[in-house]
Amino acid sequence: MLKYVFPGRIIFGGIVLHEDLSQILAPYKGKKGSAITALQKVQDKLGYLPEEAITEIANFLSMSQNELYGVVTFYSQFRFTKRGEHNIQVCSGTACHVRGSPNIVEALEEELCINCGETTKDGKFSLEKIACFGACALAPVMVVDKNIHGRVTPVSARQIVNKI
Ligand code: FES
């Protein structure tokens, strides 16, 4: 996916990283306080935040990469890896947690042979935890490609994934 064309010019998923990000980031040049917005815009464009993009953003905002990584790791909305073709989200809010969502995550990690927060090697599935989805009456909740599944068990979670 990532391809160096010549130093300083990187083609990434069909976009020229520096040139395209320069356009996206232009309104935020030198504005550290716009870090979250800048990160969101870039993640919307690329689907996640690769190391090369973090470097670009840090340079634009006049921040150190360490400072910017601190922001990225603080907010769960930001991802360092590309999502799979199918995105599986398991709610980790209080109601879902109490009703067994950690067991669902564990079953899916085993089924997909990945850890939560990762994408399968074939790029088909990614697994992540989300904060309360607002459907607590259905706890525990699992969301697959925006389809909500309620009262999920470890067994039914595996079945849902295997039907895809
Ligand atoms: S806690 Fe899971 S939907 Fe609210």
PDB file of C-alpha atoms and ligand atoms in Angstrom:
ATOM      1  CA  MET A   1       0.000   0.000   0.000  1.00  0.00           C
ATOM      2  CA  LEU A   2       2.709   2.471   1.016  1.00  0.00           C
ATOM      3  CA  LYS A   3       5.185   3.196  -1.709  1.00  0.00           C
ATOM      4  CA  TYR A   4       8.149   5.569  -1.761  1.00  0.00           C
ATOM      5  CA  VAL A   5       8.456   7.233  -5.135  1.00  0.00           C
ATOM      6  CA  PHE A   6      11.402   9.437  -4.282  1.00  0.00           C
ATOM      7  CA  PRO A   7      12.519  10.984  -1.011  1.00  0.00           C
ATOM      8  CA  GLY A   8       9.870  13.272   0.408  1.00  0.00           C
ATOM      9  CA  ARG A   9       7.152  12.068  -1.968  1.00  0.00           C
ATOM     10  CA  ILE A  10       5.081   9.159  -0.780  1.00  0.00           C
ATOM     11  CA  ILE A  11       2.190   7.550  -2.601  1.00  0.00           C
ATOM     12  CA  PHE A  12      -0.197   6.148  -0.069  1.00  0.00           C
ATOM     13  CA  GLY A  13      -3.381   4.356  -1.072  1.00  0.00           C
ATOM     14  CA  GLY A  14      -3.602   6.416  -4.256  1.00  0.00           C
ATOM     15  CA  ILE A  15      -2.848   9.779  -2.705  1.00  0.00           C
ATOM     16  CA  VAL A  16       0.383  11.716  -2.700  1.00  0.00           C
ATOM     17  CA  LEU A  17       0.850  11.944   1.033  1.00  0.00           C
ATOM     18  CA  HIS A  18       2.695  15.238   1.424  1.00  0.00           C
ATOM     19  CA  GLU A  19       0.791  17.099  -1.271  1.00  0.00           C
ATOM     20  CA  ASP A  20      -2.661  15.886  -0.308  1.00  0.00           C
ATOM     21  CA  LEU A  21      -2.105  16.296   3.416  1.00  0.00           C
ATOM     22  CA  SER A  22      -0.690  19.768   2.840  1.00  0.00           C
ATOM     23  CA  GLN A  23      -4.059  20.783   1.436  1.00  0.00           C
ATOM     24  CA  ILE A  24      -5.989  19.175   4.280  1.00  0.00           C
ATOM     25  CA  LEU A  25      -3.709  20.605   6.942  1.00  0.00           C
ATOM     26  CA  ALA A  26      -3.244  24.105   5.489  1.00  0.00           C
ATOM     27  CA  PRO A  27      -5.830  25.750   7.806  1.00  0.00           C
ATOM     28  CA  TYR A  28      -4.039  24.335  10.868  1.00  0.00           C
ATOM     29  CA  LYS A  29      -0.465  25.328  10.126  1.00  0.00           C
ATOM     30  CA  GLY A  30       1.342  26.130  13.370  1.00  0.00           C
ATOM     31  CA  LYS A  31      -1.839  25.643  15.432  1.00  0.00           C
ATOM     32  CA  LYS A  32      -1.177  23.045  18.111  1.00  0.00           C
ATOM     33  CA  GLY A  33      -4.676  23.588  19.474  1.00  0.00           C
ATOM     34  CA  SER A  34      -6.098  22.148  16.252  1.00  0.00           C
ATOM     35  CA  ALA A  35      -4.379  18.788  16.705  1.00  0.00           C
ATOM     36  CA  ILE A  36      -7.579  16.794  17.226  1.00  0.00           C
ATOM     37  CA  THR A  37      -9.339  18.323  14.234  1.00  0.00           C
ATOM     38  CA  ALA A  38      -6.266  17.840  12.040  1.00  0.00           C
ATOM     39  CA  LEU A  39      -5.953  14.199  13.118  1.00  0.00           C
ATOM     40  CA  GLN A  40      -9.651  13.601  12.422  1.00  0.00           C
ATOM     41  CA  LYS A  41      -9.387  15.101   8.943  1.00  0.00           C
ATOM     42  CA  VAL A  42      -6.376  12.993   8.057  1.00  0.00           C
ATOM     43  CA  GLN A  43      -7.902   9.831   9.488  1.00  0.00           C
ATOM     44  CA  ASP A  44     -11.055  10.500   7.448  1.00  0.00           C
ATOM     45  CA  LYS A  45      -8.881  10.706   4.345  1.00  0.00           C
ATOM     46  CA  LEU A  46      -6.629   7.692   4.955  1.00  0.00           C
ATOM     47  CA  GLY A  47      -8.822   5.494   7.146  1.00  0.00           C
ATOM     48  CA  TYR A  48      -6.196   5.479   9.895  1.00  0.00           C
ATOM     49  CA  LEU A  49      -3.051   7.280  11.013  1.00  0.00           C
ATOM     50  CA  PRO A  50       0.139   5.746   9.648  1.00  0.00           C
ATOM     51  CA  GLU A  51       3.486   6.854  11.076  1.00  0.00           C
ATOM     52  CA  GLU A  52       4.240   8.914   7.957  1.00  0.00           C
ATOM     53  CA  ALA A  53       1.031  10.897   8.420  1.00  0.00           C
ATOM     54  CA  ILE A  54       1.827  11.556  12.086  1.00  0.00           C
ATOM     55  CA  THR A  55       5.164  13.007  10.986  1.00  0.00           C
ATOM     56  CA  GLU A  56       3.438  15.260   8.446  1.00  0.00           C
ATOM     57  CA  ILE A  57       0.826  16.444  10.933  1.00  0.00           C
ATOM     58  CA  ALA A  58       3.387  17.128  13.671  1.00  0.00           C
ATOM     59  CA  ASN A  59       5.429  19.214  11.236  1.00  0.00           C
ATOM     60  CA  PHE A  60       2.383  21.194  10.154  1.00  0.00           C
ATOM     61  CA  LEU A  61       1.248  21.895  13.692  1.00  0.00           C
ATOM     62  CA  SER A  62       4.805  22.690  14.859  1.00  0.00           C
ATOM     63  CA  MET A  63       4.558  19.962  17.487  1.00  0.00           C
ATOM     64  CA  SER A  64       6.984  17.207  18.333  1.00  0.00           C
ATOM     65  CA  GLN A  65       5.933  13.744  17.213  1.00  0.00           C
ATOM     66  CA  ASN A  66       5.919  12.672  20.869  1.00  0.00           C
ATOM     67  CA  GLU A  67       3.432  15.392  21.756  1.00  0.00           C
ATOM     68  CA  LEU A  68       1.199  14.368  18.872  1.00  0.00           C
ATOM     69  CA  TYR A  69       1.422  10.662  19.736  1.00  0.00           C
ATOM     70  CA  GLY A  70       0.297  11.666  23.236  1.00  0.00           C
ATOM     71  CA  VAL A  71      -2.886  13.136  21.745  1.00  0.00           C
ATOM     72  CA  VAL A  72      -3.475  10.180  19.405  1.00  0.00           C
ATOM     73  CA  THR A  73      -3.120   7.574  22.138  1.00  0.00           C
ATOM     74  CA  PHE A  74      -5.335   9.522  24.553  1.00  0.00           C
ATOM     75  CA  TYR A  75      -8.414   9.377  22.311  1.00  0.00           C
ATOM     76  CA  SER A  76      -9.858   6.003  21.360  1.00  0.00           C
ATOM     77  CA  GLN A  77     -11.268   7.415  18.103  1.00  0.00           C
ATOM     78  CA  PHE A  78      -7.800   7.378  16.522  1.00  0.00           C
ATOM     79  CA  ARG A  79      -6.363   4.263  14.903  1.00  0.00           C
ATOM     80  CA  PHE A  80      -2.824   3.307  13.943  1.00  0.00           C
ATOM     81  CA  THR A  81      -3.966   0.402  11.800  1.00  0.00           C
ATOM     82  CA  LYS A  82      -6.302   0.240   8.864  1.00  0.00           C
ATOM     83  CA  ARG A  83      -9.741  -1.182   9.523  1.00  0.00           C
ATOM     84  CA  GLY A  84     -10.746  -4.416   7.876  1.00  0.00           C
ATOM     85  CA  GLU A  85     -13.409  -4.839   5.228  1.00  0.00           C
ATOM     86  CA  HIS A  86     -15.811  -5.631   8.100  1.00  0.00           C
ATOM     87  CA  ASN A  87     -15.488  -3.691  11.317  1.00  0.00           C
ATOM     88  CA  ILE A  88     -16.585  -5.438  14.503  1.00  0.00           C
ATOM     89  CA  GLN A  89     -17.153  -3.272  17.546  1.00  0.00           C
ATOM     90  CA  VAL A  90     -17.934  -4.622  20.992  1.00  0.00           C
ATOM     91  CA  CYS A  91     -19.382  -2.202  23.508  1.00  0.00           C
ATOM     92  CA  SER A  92     -17.315  -1.829  26.648  1.00  0.00           C
ATOM     93  CA  GLY A  93     -19.736   0.498  28.438  1.00  0.00           C
ATOM     94  CA  THR A  94     -20.813  -0.346  31.973  1.00  0.00           C
ATOM     95  CA  ALA A  95     -24.053  -2.193  31.160  1.00  0.00           C
ATOM     96  CA  CYS A  96     -22.384  -4.292  28.466  1.00  0.00           C
ATOM     97  CA  HIS A  97     -19.311  -4.918  30.600  1.00  0.00           C
ATOM     98  CA  VAL A  98     -21.434  -6.157  33.499  1.00  0.00           C
ATOM     99  CA  ARG A  99     -23.359  -8.440  31.137  1.00  0.00           C
ATOM    100  CA  GLY A 100     -20.259 -10.080  29.746  1.00  0.00           C
ATOM    101  CA  SER A 101     -18.783  -8.042  26.894  1.00  0.00           C
ATOM    102  CA  PRO A 102     -15.198  -8.972  27.943  1.00  0.00           C
ATOM    103  CA  ASN A 103     -16.088 -12.620  27.225  1.00  0.00           C
ATOM    104  CA  ILE A 104     -17.360 -11.636  23.784  1.00  0.00           C
ATOM    105  CA  VAL A 105     -14.137  -9.806  22.990  1.00  0.00           C
ATOM    106  CA  GLU A 106     -12.157 -12.834  24.136  1.00  0.00           C
ATOM    107  CA  ALA A 107     -14.217 -15.206  21.970  1.00  0.00           C
ATOM    108  CA  LEU A 108     -13.800 -12.970  18.912  1.00  0.00           C
ATOM    109  CA  GLU A 109     -10.063 -12.576  19.482  1.00  0.00           C
ATOM    110  CA  GLU A 110      -9.800 -16.353  19.514  1.00  0.00           C
ATOM    111  CA  GLU A 111     -12.078 -16.799  16.499  1.00  0.00           C
ATOM    112  CA  LEU A 112     -10.257 -14.196  14.395  1.00  0.00           C
ATOM    113  CA  CYS A 113      -6.746 -14.922  15.735  1.00  0.00           C
ATOM    114  CA  ILE A 114      -6.143 -11.237  16.479  1.00  0.00           C
ATOM    115  CA  ASN A 115      -6.079  -9.020  19.537  1.00  0.00           C
ATOM    116  CA  CYS A 116      -8.693  -6.361  20.030  1.00  0.00           C
ATOM    117  CA  GLY A 117      -7.596  -3.256  18.097  1.00  0.00           C
ATOM    118  CA  GLU A 118      -6.106  -5.293  15.259  1.00  0.00           C
ATOM    119  CA  THR A 119      -7.104  -6.338  11.746  1.00  0.00           C
ATOM    120  CA  THR A 120      -6.887  -9.886  10.394  1.00  0.00           C
ATOM    121  CA  LYS A 121      -3.994 -10.570   8.027  1.00  0.00           C
ATOM    122  CA  ASP A 122      -6.345 -10.975   5.070  1.00  0.00           C
ATOM    123  CA  GLY A 123      -7.796  -7.530   5.815  1.00  0.00           C
ATOM    124  CA  LYS A 124     -11.295  -8.955   6.189  1.00  0.00           C
ATOM    125  CA  PHE A 125     -12.081  -8.178   9.845  1.00  0.00           C
ATOM    126  CA  SER A 126     -11.039  -5.645  12.419  1.00  0.00           C
ATOM    127  CA  LEU A 127     -12.053  -5.805  16.056  1.00  0.00           C
ATOM    128  CA  GLU A 128     -12.342  -2.919  18.472  1.00  0.00           C
ATOM    129  CA  LYS A 129     -14.023  -1.872  21.694  1.00  0.00           C
ATOM    130  CA  ILE A 130     -16.328   1.117  21.725  1.00  0.00           C
ATOM    131  CA  ALA A 131     -17.796   3.225  24.493  1.00  0.00           C
ATOM    132  CA  CYS A 132     -21.519   2.973  25.288  1.00  0.00           C
ATOM    133  CA  PHE A 133     -23.418   2.692  22.040  1.00  0.00           C
ATOM    134  CA  GLY A 134     -26.636   3.996  23.568  1.00  0.00           C
ATOM    135  CA  ALA A 135     -28.468   0.686  23.333  1.00  0.00           C
ATOM    136  CA  CYS A 136     -27.920  -0.451  26.919  1.00  0.00           C
ATOM    137  CA  ALA A 137     -31.283  -2.267  27.088  1.00  0.00           C
ATOM    138  CA  LEU A 138     -29.814  -4.702  24.549  1.00  0.00           C
ATOM    139  CA  ALA A 139     -26.571  -5.263  26.462  1.00  0.00           C
ATOM    140  CA  PRO A 140     -24.208  -6.763  25.683  1.00  0.00           C
ATOM    141  CA  VAL A 141     -24.057  -5.107  22.302  1.00  0.00           C
ATOM    142  CA  MET A 142     -21.896  -5.854  19.288  1.00  0.00           C
ATOM    143  CA  VAL A 143     -21.925  -3.756  16.119  1.00  0.00           C
ATOM    144  CA  VAL A 144     -20.836  -5.190  12.781  1.00  0.00           C
ATOM    145  CA  ASP A 145     -20.611  -2.720   9.913  1.00  0.00           C
ATOM    146  CA  LYS A 146     -23.152  -0.492  11.674  1.00  0.00           C
ATOM    147  CA  ASN A 147     -25.616  -3.380  12.226  1.00  0.00           C
ATOM    148  CA  ILE A 148     -26.443  -3.670  15.914  1.00  0.00           C
ATOM    149  CA  HIS A 149     -26.625  -7.097  17.524  1.00  0.00           C
ATOM    150  CA  GLY A 150     -28.089  -7.194  21.032  1.00  0.00           C
ATOM    151  CA  ARG A 151     -27.871  -9.690  23.909  1.00  0.00           C
ATOM    152  CA  VAL A 152     -24.866 -11.271  22.287  1.00  0.00           C
ATOM    153  CA  THR A 153     -23.117 -14.271  23.834  1.00  0.00           C
ATOM    154  CA  PRO A 154     -19.638 -15.565  23.020  1.00  0.00           C
ATOM    155  CA  VAL A 155     -21.277 -18.345  20.975  1.00  0.00           C
ATOM    156  CA  SER A 156     -23.601 -16.051  19.021  1.00  0.00           C
ATOM    157  CA  ALA A 157     -20.752 -13.575  18.433  1.00  0.00           C
ATOM    158  CA  ARG A 158     -18.744 -16.339  16.748  1.00  0.00           C
ATOM    159  CA  GLN A 159     -21.799 -17.327  14.687  1.00  0.00           C
ATOM    160  CA  ILE A 160     -22.371 -13.754  13.525  1.00  0.00           C
ATOM    161  CA  VAL A 161     -18.782 -13.484  12.333  1.00  0.00           C
ATOM    162  CA  ASN A 162     -18.798 -16.874  10.654  1.00  0.00           C
ATOM    163  CA  LYS A 163     -21.914 -15.979   8.656  1.00  0.00           C
ATOM    164  CA  ILE A 164     -20.133 -13.026   7.054  1.00  0.00           C
TER     165      ILE A 164
HETATM  166  S1  FES B   1     -23.201   0.138  27.820  1.00  0.00           S
HETATM  167 FE1  FES B   1     -23.234  -0.949  25.955  1.00  0.00          FE
HETATM  168  S2  FES B   1     -24.790   0.049  24.828  1.00  0.00           S
HETATM  169 FE2  FES B   1     -24.678   1.167  26.660  1.00  0.00          FE
END
